[in-house]
Coordinates of C-alpha atoms in Angstrom, one line a residue:
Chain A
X16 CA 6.6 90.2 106.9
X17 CA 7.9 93.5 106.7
X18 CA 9.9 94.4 103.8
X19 CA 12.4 97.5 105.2
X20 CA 15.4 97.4 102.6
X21 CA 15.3 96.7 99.1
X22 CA 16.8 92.9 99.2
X23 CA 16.1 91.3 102.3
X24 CA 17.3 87.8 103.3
X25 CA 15.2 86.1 105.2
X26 CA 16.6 84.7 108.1
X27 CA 15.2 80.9 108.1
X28 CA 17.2 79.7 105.7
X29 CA 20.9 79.9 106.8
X30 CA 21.6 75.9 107.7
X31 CA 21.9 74.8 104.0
X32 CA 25.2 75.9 102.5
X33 CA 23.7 75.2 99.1
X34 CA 21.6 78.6 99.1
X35 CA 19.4 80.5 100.8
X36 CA 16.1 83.0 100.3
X37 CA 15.8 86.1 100.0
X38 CA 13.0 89.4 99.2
X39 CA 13.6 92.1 97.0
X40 CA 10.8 94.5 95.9
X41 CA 8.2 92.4 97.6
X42 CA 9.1 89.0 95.6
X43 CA 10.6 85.9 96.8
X44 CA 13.8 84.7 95.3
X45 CA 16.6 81.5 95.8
X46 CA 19.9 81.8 95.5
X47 CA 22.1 79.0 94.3
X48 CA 25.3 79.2 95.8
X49 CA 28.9 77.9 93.3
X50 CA 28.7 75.3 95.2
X51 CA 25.5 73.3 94.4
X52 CA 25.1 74.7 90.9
X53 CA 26.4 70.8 89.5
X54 CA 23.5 69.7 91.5
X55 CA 20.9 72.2 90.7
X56 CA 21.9 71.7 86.6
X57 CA 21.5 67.7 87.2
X58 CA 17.6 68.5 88.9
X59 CA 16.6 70.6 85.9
X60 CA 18.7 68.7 83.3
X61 CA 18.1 64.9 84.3
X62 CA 14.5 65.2 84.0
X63 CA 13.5 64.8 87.6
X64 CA 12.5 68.1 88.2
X65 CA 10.4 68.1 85.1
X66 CA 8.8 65.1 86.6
X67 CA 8.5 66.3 89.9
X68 CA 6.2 69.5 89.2
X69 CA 4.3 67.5 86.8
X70 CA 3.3 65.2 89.6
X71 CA 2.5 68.4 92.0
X72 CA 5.3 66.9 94.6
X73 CA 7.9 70.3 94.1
X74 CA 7.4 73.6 93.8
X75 CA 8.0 75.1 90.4
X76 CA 10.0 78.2 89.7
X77 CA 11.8 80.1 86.8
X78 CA 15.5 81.1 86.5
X79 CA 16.3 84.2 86.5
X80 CA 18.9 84.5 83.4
X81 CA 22.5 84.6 84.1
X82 CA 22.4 85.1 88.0
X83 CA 22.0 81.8 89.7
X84 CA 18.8 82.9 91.1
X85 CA 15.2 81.3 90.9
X86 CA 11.4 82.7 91.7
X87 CA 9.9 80.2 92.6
X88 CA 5.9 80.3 93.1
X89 CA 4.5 81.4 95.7
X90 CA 3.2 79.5 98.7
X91 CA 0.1 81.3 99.7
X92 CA 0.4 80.7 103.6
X93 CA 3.3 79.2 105.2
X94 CA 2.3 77.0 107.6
X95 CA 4.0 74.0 110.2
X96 CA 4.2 70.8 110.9
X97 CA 2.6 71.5 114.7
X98 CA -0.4 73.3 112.7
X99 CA -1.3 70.2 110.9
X100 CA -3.8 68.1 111.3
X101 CA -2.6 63.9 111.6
X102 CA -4.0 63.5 107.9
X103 CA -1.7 66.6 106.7
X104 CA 1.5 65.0 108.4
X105 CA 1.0 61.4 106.7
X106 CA 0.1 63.2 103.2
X107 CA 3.6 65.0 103.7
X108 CA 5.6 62.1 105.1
X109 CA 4.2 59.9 101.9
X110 CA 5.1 62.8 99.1
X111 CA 8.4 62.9 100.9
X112 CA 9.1 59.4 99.6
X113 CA 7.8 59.2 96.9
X114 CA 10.2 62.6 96.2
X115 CA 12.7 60.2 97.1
X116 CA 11.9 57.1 95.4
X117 CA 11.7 59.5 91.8
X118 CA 14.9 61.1 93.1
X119 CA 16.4 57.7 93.0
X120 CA 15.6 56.8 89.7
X121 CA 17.0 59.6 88.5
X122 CA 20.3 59.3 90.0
X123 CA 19.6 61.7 92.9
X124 CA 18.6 61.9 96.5
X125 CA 16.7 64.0 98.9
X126 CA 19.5 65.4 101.3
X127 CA 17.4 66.4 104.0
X128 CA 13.9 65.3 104.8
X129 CA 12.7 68.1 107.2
X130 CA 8.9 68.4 107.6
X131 CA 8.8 72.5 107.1
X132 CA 10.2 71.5 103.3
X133 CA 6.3 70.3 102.3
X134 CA 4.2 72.8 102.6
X135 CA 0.4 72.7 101.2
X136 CA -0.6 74.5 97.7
X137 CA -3.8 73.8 95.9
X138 CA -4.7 71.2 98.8
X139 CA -1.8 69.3 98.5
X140 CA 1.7 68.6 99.9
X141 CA 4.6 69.9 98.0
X142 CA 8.6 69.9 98.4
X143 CA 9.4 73.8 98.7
X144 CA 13.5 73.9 99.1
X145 CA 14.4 73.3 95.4
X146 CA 17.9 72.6 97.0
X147 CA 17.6 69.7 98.4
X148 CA 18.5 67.1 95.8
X149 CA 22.3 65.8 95.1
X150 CA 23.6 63.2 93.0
X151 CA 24.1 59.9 94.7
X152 CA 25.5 56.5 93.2
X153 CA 22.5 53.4 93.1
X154 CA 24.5 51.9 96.2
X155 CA 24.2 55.0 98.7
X156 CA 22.0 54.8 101.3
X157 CA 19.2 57.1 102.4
X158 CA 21.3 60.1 104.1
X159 CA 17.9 61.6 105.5
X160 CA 16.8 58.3 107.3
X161 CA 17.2 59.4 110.4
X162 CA 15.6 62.8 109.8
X163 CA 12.4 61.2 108.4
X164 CA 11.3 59.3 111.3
X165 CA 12.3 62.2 113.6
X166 CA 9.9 64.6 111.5
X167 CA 7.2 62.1 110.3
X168 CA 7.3 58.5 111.5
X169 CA 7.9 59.4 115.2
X170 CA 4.7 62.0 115.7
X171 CA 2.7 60.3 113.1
X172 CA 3.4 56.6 115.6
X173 CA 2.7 59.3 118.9
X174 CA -0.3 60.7 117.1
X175 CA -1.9 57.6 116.2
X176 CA -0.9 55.1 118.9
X177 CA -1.1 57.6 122.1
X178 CA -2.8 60.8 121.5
X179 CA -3.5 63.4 118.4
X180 CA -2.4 66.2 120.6
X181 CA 0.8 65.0 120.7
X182 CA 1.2 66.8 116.9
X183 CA 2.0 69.5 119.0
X184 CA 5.5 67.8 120.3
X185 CA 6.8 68.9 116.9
X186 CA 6.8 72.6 118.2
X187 CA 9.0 72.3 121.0
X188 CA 11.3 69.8 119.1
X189 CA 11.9 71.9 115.9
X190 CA 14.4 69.5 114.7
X191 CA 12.3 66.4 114.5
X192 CA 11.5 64.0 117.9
X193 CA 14.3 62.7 119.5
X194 CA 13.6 58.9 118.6
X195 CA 14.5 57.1 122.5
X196 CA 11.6 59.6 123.5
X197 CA 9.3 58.8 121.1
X198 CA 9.9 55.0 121.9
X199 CA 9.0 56.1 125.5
X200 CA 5.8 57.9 124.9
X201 CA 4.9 54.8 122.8
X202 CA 2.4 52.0 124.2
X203 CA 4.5 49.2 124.5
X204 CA 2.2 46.7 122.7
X205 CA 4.0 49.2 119.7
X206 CA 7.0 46.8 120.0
X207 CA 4.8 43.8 118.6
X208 CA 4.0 46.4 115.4
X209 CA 7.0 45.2 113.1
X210 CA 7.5 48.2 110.9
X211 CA 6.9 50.7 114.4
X212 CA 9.4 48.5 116.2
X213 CA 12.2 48.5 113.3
X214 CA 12.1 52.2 112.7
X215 CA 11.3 53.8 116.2
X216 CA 11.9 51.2 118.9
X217 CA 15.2 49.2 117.3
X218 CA 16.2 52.7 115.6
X219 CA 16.2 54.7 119.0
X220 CA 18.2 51.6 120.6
X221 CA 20.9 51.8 117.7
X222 CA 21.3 55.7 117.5
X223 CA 22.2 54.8 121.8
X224 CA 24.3 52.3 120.8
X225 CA 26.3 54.0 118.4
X226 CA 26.2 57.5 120.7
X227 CA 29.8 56.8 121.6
X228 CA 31.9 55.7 118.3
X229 CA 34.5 57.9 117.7
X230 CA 34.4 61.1 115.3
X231 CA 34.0 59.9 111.7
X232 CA 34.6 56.5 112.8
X233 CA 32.3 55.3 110.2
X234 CA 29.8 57.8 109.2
X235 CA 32.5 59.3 106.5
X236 CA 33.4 56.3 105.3
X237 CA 31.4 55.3 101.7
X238 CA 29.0 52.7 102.9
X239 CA 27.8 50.3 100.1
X240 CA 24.3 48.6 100.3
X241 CA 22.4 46.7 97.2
X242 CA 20.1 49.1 95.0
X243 CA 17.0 46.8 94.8
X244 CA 17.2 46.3 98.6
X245 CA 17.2 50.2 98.4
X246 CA 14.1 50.5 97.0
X247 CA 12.3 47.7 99.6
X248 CA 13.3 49.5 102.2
X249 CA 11.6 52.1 101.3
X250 CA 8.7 50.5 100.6
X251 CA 8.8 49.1 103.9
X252 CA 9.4 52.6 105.3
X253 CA 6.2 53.7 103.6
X254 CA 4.0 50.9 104.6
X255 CA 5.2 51.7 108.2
X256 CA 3.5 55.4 107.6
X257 CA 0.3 54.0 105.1
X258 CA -0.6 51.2 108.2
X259 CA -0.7 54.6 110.9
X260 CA -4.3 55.9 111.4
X261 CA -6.3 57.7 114.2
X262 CA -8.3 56.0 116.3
X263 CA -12.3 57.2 115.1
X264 CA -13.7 59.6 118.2
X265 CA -15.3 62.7 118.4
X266 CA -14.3 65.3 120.0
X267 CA -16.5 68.0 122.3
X268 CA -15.9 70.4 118.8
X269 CA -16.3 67.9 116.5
X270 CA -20.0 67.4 116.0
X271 CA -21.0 71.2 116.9
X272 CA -23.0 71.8 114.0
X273 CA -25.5 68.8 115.1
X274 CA -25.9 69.8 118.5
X275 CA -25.7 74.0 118.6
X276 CA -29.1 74.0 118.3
X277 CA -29.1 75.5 115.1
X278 CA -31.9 74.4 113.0
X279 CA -30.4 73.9 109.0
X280 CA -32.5 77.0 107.8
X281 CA -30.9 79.4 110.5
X282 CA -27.4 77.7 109.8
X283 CA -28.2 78.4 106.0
X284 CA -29.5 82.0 106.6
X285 CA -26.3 82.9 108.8
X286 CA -24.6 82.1 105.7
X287 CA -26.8 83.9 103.6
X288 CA -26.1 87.2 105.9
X289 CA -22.0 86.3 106.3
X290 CA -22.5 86.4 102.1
X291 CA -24.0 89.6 101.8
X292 CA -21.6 91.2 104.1
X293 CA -18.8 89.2 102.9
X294 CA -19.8 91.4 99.2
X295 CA -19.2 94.6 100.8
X296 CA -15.7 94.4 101.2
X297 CA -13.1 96.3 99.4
X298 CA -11.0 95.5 97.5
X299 CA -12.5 92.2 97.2
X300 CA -10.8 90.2 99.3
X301 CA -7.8 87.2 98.4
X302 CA -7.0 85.9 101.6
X303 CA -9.2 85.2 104.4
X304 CA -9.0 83.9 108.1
X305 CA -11.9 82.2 109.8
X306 CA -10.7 81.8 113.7
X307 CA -12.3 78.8 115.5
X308 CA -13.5 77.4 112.0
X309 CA -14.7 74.2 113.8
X310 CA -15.1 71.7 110.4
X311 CA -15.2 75.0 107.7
X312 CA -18.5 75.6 107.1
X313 CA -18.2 78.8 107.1
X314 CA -14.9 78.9 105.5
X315 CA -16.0 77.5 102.5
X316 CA -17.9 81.2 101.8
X317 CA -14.8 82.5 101.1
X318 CA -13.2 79.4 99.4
X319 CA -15.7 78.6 96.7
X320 CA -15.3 82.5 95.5
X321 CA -11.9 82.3 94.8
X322 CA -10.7 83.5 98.2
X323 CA -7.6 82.1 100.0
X324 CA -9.3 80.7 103.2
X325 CA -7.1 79.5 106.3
X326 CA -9.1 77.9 108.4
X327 CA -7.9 77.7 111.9
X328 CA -9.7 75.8 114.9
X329 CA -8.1 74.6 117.8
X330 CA -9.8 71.1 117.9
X331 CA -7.3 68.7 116.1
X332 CA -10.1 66.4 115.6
X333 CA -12.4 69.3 113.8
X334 CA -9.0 70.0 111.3
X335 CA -9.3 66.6 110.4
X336 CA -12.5 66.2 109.7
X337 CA -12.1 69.5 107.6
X338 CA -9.0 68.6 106.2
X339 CA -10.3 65.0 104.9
X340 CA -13.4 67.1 103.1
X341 CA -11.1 69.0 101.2
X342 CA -9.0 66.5 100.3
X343 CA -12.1 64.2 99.0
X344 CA -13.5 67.3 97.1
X345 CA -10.1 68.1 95.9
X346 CA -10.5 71.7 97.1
X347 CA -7.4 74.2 96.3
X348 CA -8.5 76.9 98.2
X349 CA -9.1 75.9 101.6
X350 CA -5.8 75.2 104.1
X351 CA -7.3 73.8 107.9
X352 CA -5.0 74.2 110.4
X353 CA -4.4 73.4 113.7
X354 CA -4.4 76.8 115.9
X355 CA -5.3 78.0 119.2
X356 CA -5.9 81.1 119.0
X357 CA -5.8 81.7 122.8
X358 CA -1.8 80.7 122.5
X359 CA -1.2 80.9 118.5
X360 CA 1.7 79.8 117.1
X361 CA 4.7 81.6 118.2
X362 CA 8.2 83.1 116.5
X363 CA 10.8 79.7 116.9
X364 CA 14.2 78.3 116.3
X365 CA 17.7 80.0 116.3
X366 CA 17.0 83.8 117.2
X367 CA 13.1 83.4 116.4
X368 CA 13.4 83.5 113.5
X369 CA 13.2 79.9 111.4
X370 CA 9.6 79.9 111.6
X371 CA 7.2 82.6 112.1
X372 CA 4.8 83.6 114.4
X373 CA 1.0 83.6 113.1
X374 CA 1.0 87.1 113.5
X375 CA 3.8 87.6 111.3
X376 CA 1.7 85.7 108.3
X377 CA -0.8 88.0 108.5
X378 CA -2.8 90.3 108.0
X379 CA -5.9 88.6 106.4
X380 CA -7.7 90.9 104.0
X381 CA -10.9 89.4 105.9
X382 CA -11.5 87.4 109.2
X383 CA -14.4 85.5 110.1
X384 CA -15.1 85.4 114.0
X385 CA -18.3 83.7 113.9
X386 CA -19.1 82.2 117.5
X387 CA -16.4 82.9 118.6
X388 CA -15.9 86.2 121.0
X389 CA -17.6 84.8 123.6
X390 CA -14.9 81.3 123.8
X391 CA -12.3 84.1 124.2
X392 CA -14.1 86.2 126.4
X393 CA -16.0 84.4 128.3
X394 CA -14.2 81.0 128.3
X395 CA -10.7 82.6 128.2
X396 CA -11.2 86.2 130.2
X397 CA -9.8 88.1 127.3
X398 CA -11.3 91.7 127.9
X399 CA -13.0 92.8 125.0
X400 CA -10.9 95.4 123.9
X401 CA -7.9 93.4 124.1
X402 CA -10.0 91.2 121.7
X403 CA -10.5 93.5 119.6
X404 CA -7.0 95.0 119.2
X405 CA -5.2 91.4 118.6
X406 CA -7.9 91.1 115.5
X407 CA -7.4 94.6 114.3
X408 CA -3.4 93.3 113.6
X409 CA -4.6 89.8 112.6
X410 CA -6.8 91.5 109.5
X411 CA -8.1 94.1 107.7
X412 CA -11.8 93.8 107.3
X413 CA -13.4 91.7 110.0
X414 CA -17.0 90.1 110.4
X415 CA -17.7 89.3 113.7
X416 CA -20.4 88.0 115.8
X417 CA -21.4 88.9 119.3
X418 CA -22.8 86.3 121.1
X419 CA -24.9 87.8 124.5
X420 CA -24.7 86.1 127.4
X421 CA -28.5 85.5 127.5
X422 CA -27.3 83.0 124.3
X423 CA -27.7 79.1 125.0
X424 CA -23.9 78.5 124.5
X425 CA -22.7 82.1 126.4
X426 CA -25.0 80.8 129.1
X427 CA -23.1 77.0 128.7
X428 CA -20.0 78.9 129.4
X429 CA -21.3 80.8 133.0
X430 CA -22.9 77.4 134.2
X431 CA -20.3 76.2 136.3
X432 CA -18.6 79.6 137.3
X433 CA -18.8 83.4 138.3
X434 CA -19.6 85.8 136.5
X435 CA -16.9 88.2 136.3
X436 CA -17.8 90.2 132.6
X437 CA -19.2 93.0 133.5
X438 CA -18.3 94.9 130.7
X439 CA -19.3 92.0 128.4
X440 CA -22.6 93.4 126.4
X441 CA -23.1 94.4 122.8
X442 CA -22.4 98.2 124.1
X443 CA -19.3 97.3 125.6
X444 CA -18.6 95.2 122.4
X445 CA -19.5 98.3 120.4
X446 CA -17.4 100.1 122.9
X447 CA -14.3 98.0 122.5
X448 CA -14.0 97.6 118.8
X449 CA -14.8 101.4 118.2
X450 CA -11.3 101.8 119.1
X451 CA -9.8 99.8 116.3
X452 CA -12.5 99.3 113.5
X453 CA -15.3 101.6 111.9
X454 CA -18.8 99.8 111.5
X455 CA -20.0 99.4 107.9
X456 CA -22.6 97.2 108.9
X457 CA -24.7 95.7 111.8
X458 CA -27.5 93.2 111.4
X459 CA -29.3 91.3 113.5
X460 CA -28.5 87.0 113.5
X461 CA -32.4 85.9 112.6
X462 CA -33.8 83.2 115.3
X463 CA -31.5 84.2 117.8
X464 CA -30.1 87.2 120.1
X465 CA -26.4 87.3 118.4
X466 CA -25.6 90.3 116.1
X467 CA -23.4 90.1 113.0
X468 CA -20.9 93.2 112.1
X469 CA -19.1 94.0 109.3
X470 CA -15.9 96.0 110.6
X471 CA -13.1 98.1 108.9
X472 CA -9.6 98.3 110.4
X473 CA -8.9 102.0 111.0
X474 CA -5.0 102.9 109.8
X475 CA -2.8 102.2 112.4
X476 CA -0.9 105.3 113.6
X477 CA 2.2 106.3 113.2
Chain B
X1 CA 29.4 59.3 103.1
X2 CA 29.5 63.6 104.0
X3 CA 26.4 65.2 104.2
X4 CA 25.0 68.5 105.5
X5 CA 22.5 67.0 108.1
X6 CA 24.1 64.1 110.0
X7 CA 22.9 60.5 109.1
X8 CA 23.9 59.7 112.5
X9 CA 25.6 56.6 112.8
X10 CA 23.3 54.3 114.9
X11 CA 20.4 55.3 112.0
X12 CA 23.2 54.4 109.5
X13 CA 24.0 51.5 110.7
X14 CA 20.9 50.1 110.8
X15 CA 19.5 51.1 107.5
X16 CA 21.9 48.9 106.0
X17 CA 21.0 46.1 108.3
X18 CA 17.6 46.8 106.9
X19 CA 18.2 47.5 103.3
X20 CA 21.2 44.0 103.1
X21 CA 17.6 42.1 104.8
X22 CA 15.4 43.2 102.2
X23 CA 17.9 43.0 99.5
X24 CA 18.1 39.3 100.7
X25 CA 15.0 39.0 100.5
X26 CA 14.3 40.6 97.3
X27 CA 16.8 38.0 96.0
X28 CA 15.4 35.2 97.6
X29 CA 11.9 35.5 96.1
X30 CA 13.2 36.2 93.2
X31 CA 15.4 32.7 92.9
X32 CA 12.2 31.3 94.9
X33 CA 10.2 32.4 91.4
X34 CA 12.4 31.5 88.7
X35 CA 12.0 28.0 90.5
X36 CA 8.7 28.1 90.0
X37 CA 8.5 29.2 86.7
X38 CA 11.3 26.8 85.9
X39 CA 8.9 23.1 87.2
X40 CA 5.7 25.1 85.5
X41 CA 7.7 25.4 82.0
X42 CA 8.8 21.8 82.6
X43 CA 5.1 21.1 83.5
X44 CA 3.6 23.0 80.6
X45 CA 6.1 21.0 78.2
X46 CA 4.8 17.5 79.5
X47 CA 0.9 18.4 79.0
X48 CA 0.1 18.1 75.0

């Protein structure tokens, strides 16, 4: 983001009247506003925040003395609920409760449970908004119910029971999925799934049949249920989101690697030569984009040296795969996510400006773009020096690979229609990214006709 | 019960459903095991 005065607020976090963020000199800070500080001195003095970073589930931060102002630390790439894979969503939704199930015990609750509160640091999910615990008595219900299944029950039920892609319903409903449309996007054999059909199907019915009682009729009146009851249903709410999974398929993406015709010594020399040129850059690099990472092969360069990787692909299936391997090998440095980069995430919510575009998370000190141009060019008619000016704002060094159209997979893309590229050869490539980048290095991909280039961003001008 | 997001009323409503049902339930297995435990005592006192 761009930092223009010298304390900034940023502009996502007006809803909650208990605080909000803001940016001075570069570094992120959270006010506590009068009102919350009872709450805030219960979190840190009841032991349950102590607890909670031990366990990796919230964000840790340190007070700033005397001002009612925490730094927390920092997320190294804010991402959202639409960009994650299934497997991200139900990691989130189960840290959620079990935020809430430790909140419980020590006499608090979560007050919200939006989605965009987890976000992913060292590989796993943790709770970001500090401020969003309040005392409750052991006979209080669950205030965030409702916001739960919106945010994670409902997409994780559409993801698993109809269709992954269906994620990406979280973008256009930034609050959560209305539940009556989730129950109709459901297959109806759903209603025979008791947990699905209590907290979708029977919830969507109530929130209908309620959607006329008069203003604080009953929603401001204390409501009293029994504590260990409490706790079971919430265990029941979590078994609802353990028992979801995604039905096993492959995806066109999904087993590239086996059939790119790549044999494993020219898969392992291309990463010899993305190494070498990886070692050029300078400064040496700590965050790093690979656009269309398929499962991260090539992400994992940058990862395993201590480089902040975002791996982006637009195949949900390939994110999960690479999203799984990271969790199984406990990796901190690698975040898969979900992005097309032919329609990348855009700037949403009130006055675009709750969540941010991906442009506005970058740049990346490197990009990868490794079989990649000619999916945009070819398969997407983005003219090359368009191309090239949408990476030069996307990162700051850049190793990219042109792929000819006498290549097996450029030719794939022409089989079935016309021609209409002819600007697209590795002069016109040349040509195109001249404009925004200065060559450090160009090397020929060995066994095949692609070429590898390590590119500079020229300074933008004034 | 005030709160910054809304509960909503129909999700309200039926989370206590839910959480009376489980509490029930909770209650019931528990009686249902003290039962038990109270014939195996009385079982384990007959046997030498």
């Amino acid at each position: 983001m761009n930092i223009e005065s010298p304390t900034q607020t940023l502009p996502g976090s007006f809803r909650d009247p208990s605080g909000f963020m803001f940016r001075r000199e570069g570094i992120l800070y959270r006010q506590i506003n009068p009102s919350y500080e009872p709450e805030y001195r219960h979190l840190m003095e009841s032991g349950l925040y102590r607890k909670l970073v031990q366990e990796g589930l919230l964000i840790s931060h340190e007070e700033e003395p005397g001002q009612r102002v925490l730094r927390p630390a920092l997320i190294p790439f804010i991402s959202y609920p639409y960009e994650w894979c299934f497997s991200q969503l139900k990691q989130a939704a189960l840290a959620t409760l079990k935020i809430q199930r430790t909140a419980w015990a020590f006499g608090m609750t979560l007050k919200d449970a939006a989605a965009t509160n987890v976000q992913f640091l060292h590989g796993k999910p943790v709770w970001i908004d500090t401020l969003s615990f309040e005392r409750v008595q052991p006979d209080e219900p669950w205030v965030a119910y409702r916001q739960f299944c919106e945010h994670f029950l409902a997409p994780l039920a559409l993801m698993a029971w109809r269709d992954p892609r269906l994620g990406r319903l979280t973008q256009s409903s930034v609050d959560g999925i209305p539940l009556d449309l989730a129950a109709a996007l459901l297959p109806r054999r759903t209603r025979w799934i008791p947990s699905l059909l209590i907290h979708l199907h029977l919830h969507a019915k109530a929130q209908q049949a309620f959607s006329k009682t008069r203003p604080g009729a009953a929603a401001n009146k204390p409501v009293q249920v029994n504590s260990r009851g409490r706790l079971a249903f919430l265990d029941h709410l979590e078994s609802a989101v353990r028992s979801l999974r995604l039905p096993a398929r492959r995806t066109a993406w999904s087993d590239y690697y086996e059939t790119s015709g790549y044999s494993p010594e020219e898969t392992e020399s291309k990463k010899q030569q993305v190494a070498r040129l990886l070692d050029r850059v300078q400064p040496v690099p700590k965050t790093a984009w690979d656009l269309g990472a398929n499962t991260g092969l090539f992400s994992r360069i940058t990862s395993r040296r201590g480089i902040f990787t975002v791996s982006m692909d637009s195949d949900m299936m390939c994110v999960e795969e690479n999203f799984r391997a990271c969790a199984d090998r406990k990796e901190q440095n690698l975040l898969p996510l979900w992005i097309d980069l032919t329609n990348p995430s855009p700037a949403l919510g009130w006055a675009h400006q709750e969540r941010m575009s991906l442009r506005e998370r970058g740049p990346a000190d490197v990009a990868l773009a490794l079989a990649l141009v000619h999916h945009l060019a070819l398969g997407n008619n983005v003219p090359l020096p368009r191309l090239a000016e949408s990476l030069r704002h996307g990162c700051r060094w850049l190793i990219i690979e042109f792929v000819p159209k006498s290549d097996p997979q450029a030719r794939r893309l022409l089989v079935s229609r016309k021609d209409v590229f002819p600007e697209y050869h590795l002069r016109g490539f040349e040509a195109a990214f001249e404009e925004f980048f200065v060559t450090r290095q160009k090397v020929p991909v060995a066994g095949t006709e692609r070429t590898l280039y390590l590119l500079q961003a020229k300074e933008e001008s004034a | 019960m005030l709160a910054y997001i809304s509960p909503g009323t129909g999700s309200l409503f039926l989370q206590v459903v839910l959480i009376g049902a489980a509490g029930a339930l909770v209650a019931i297995r528990s009686y249902w095991n003290n039962l038990v435990n109270f014939f195996k005592d009385l079982f384990k006192k007959r046997t030498p």
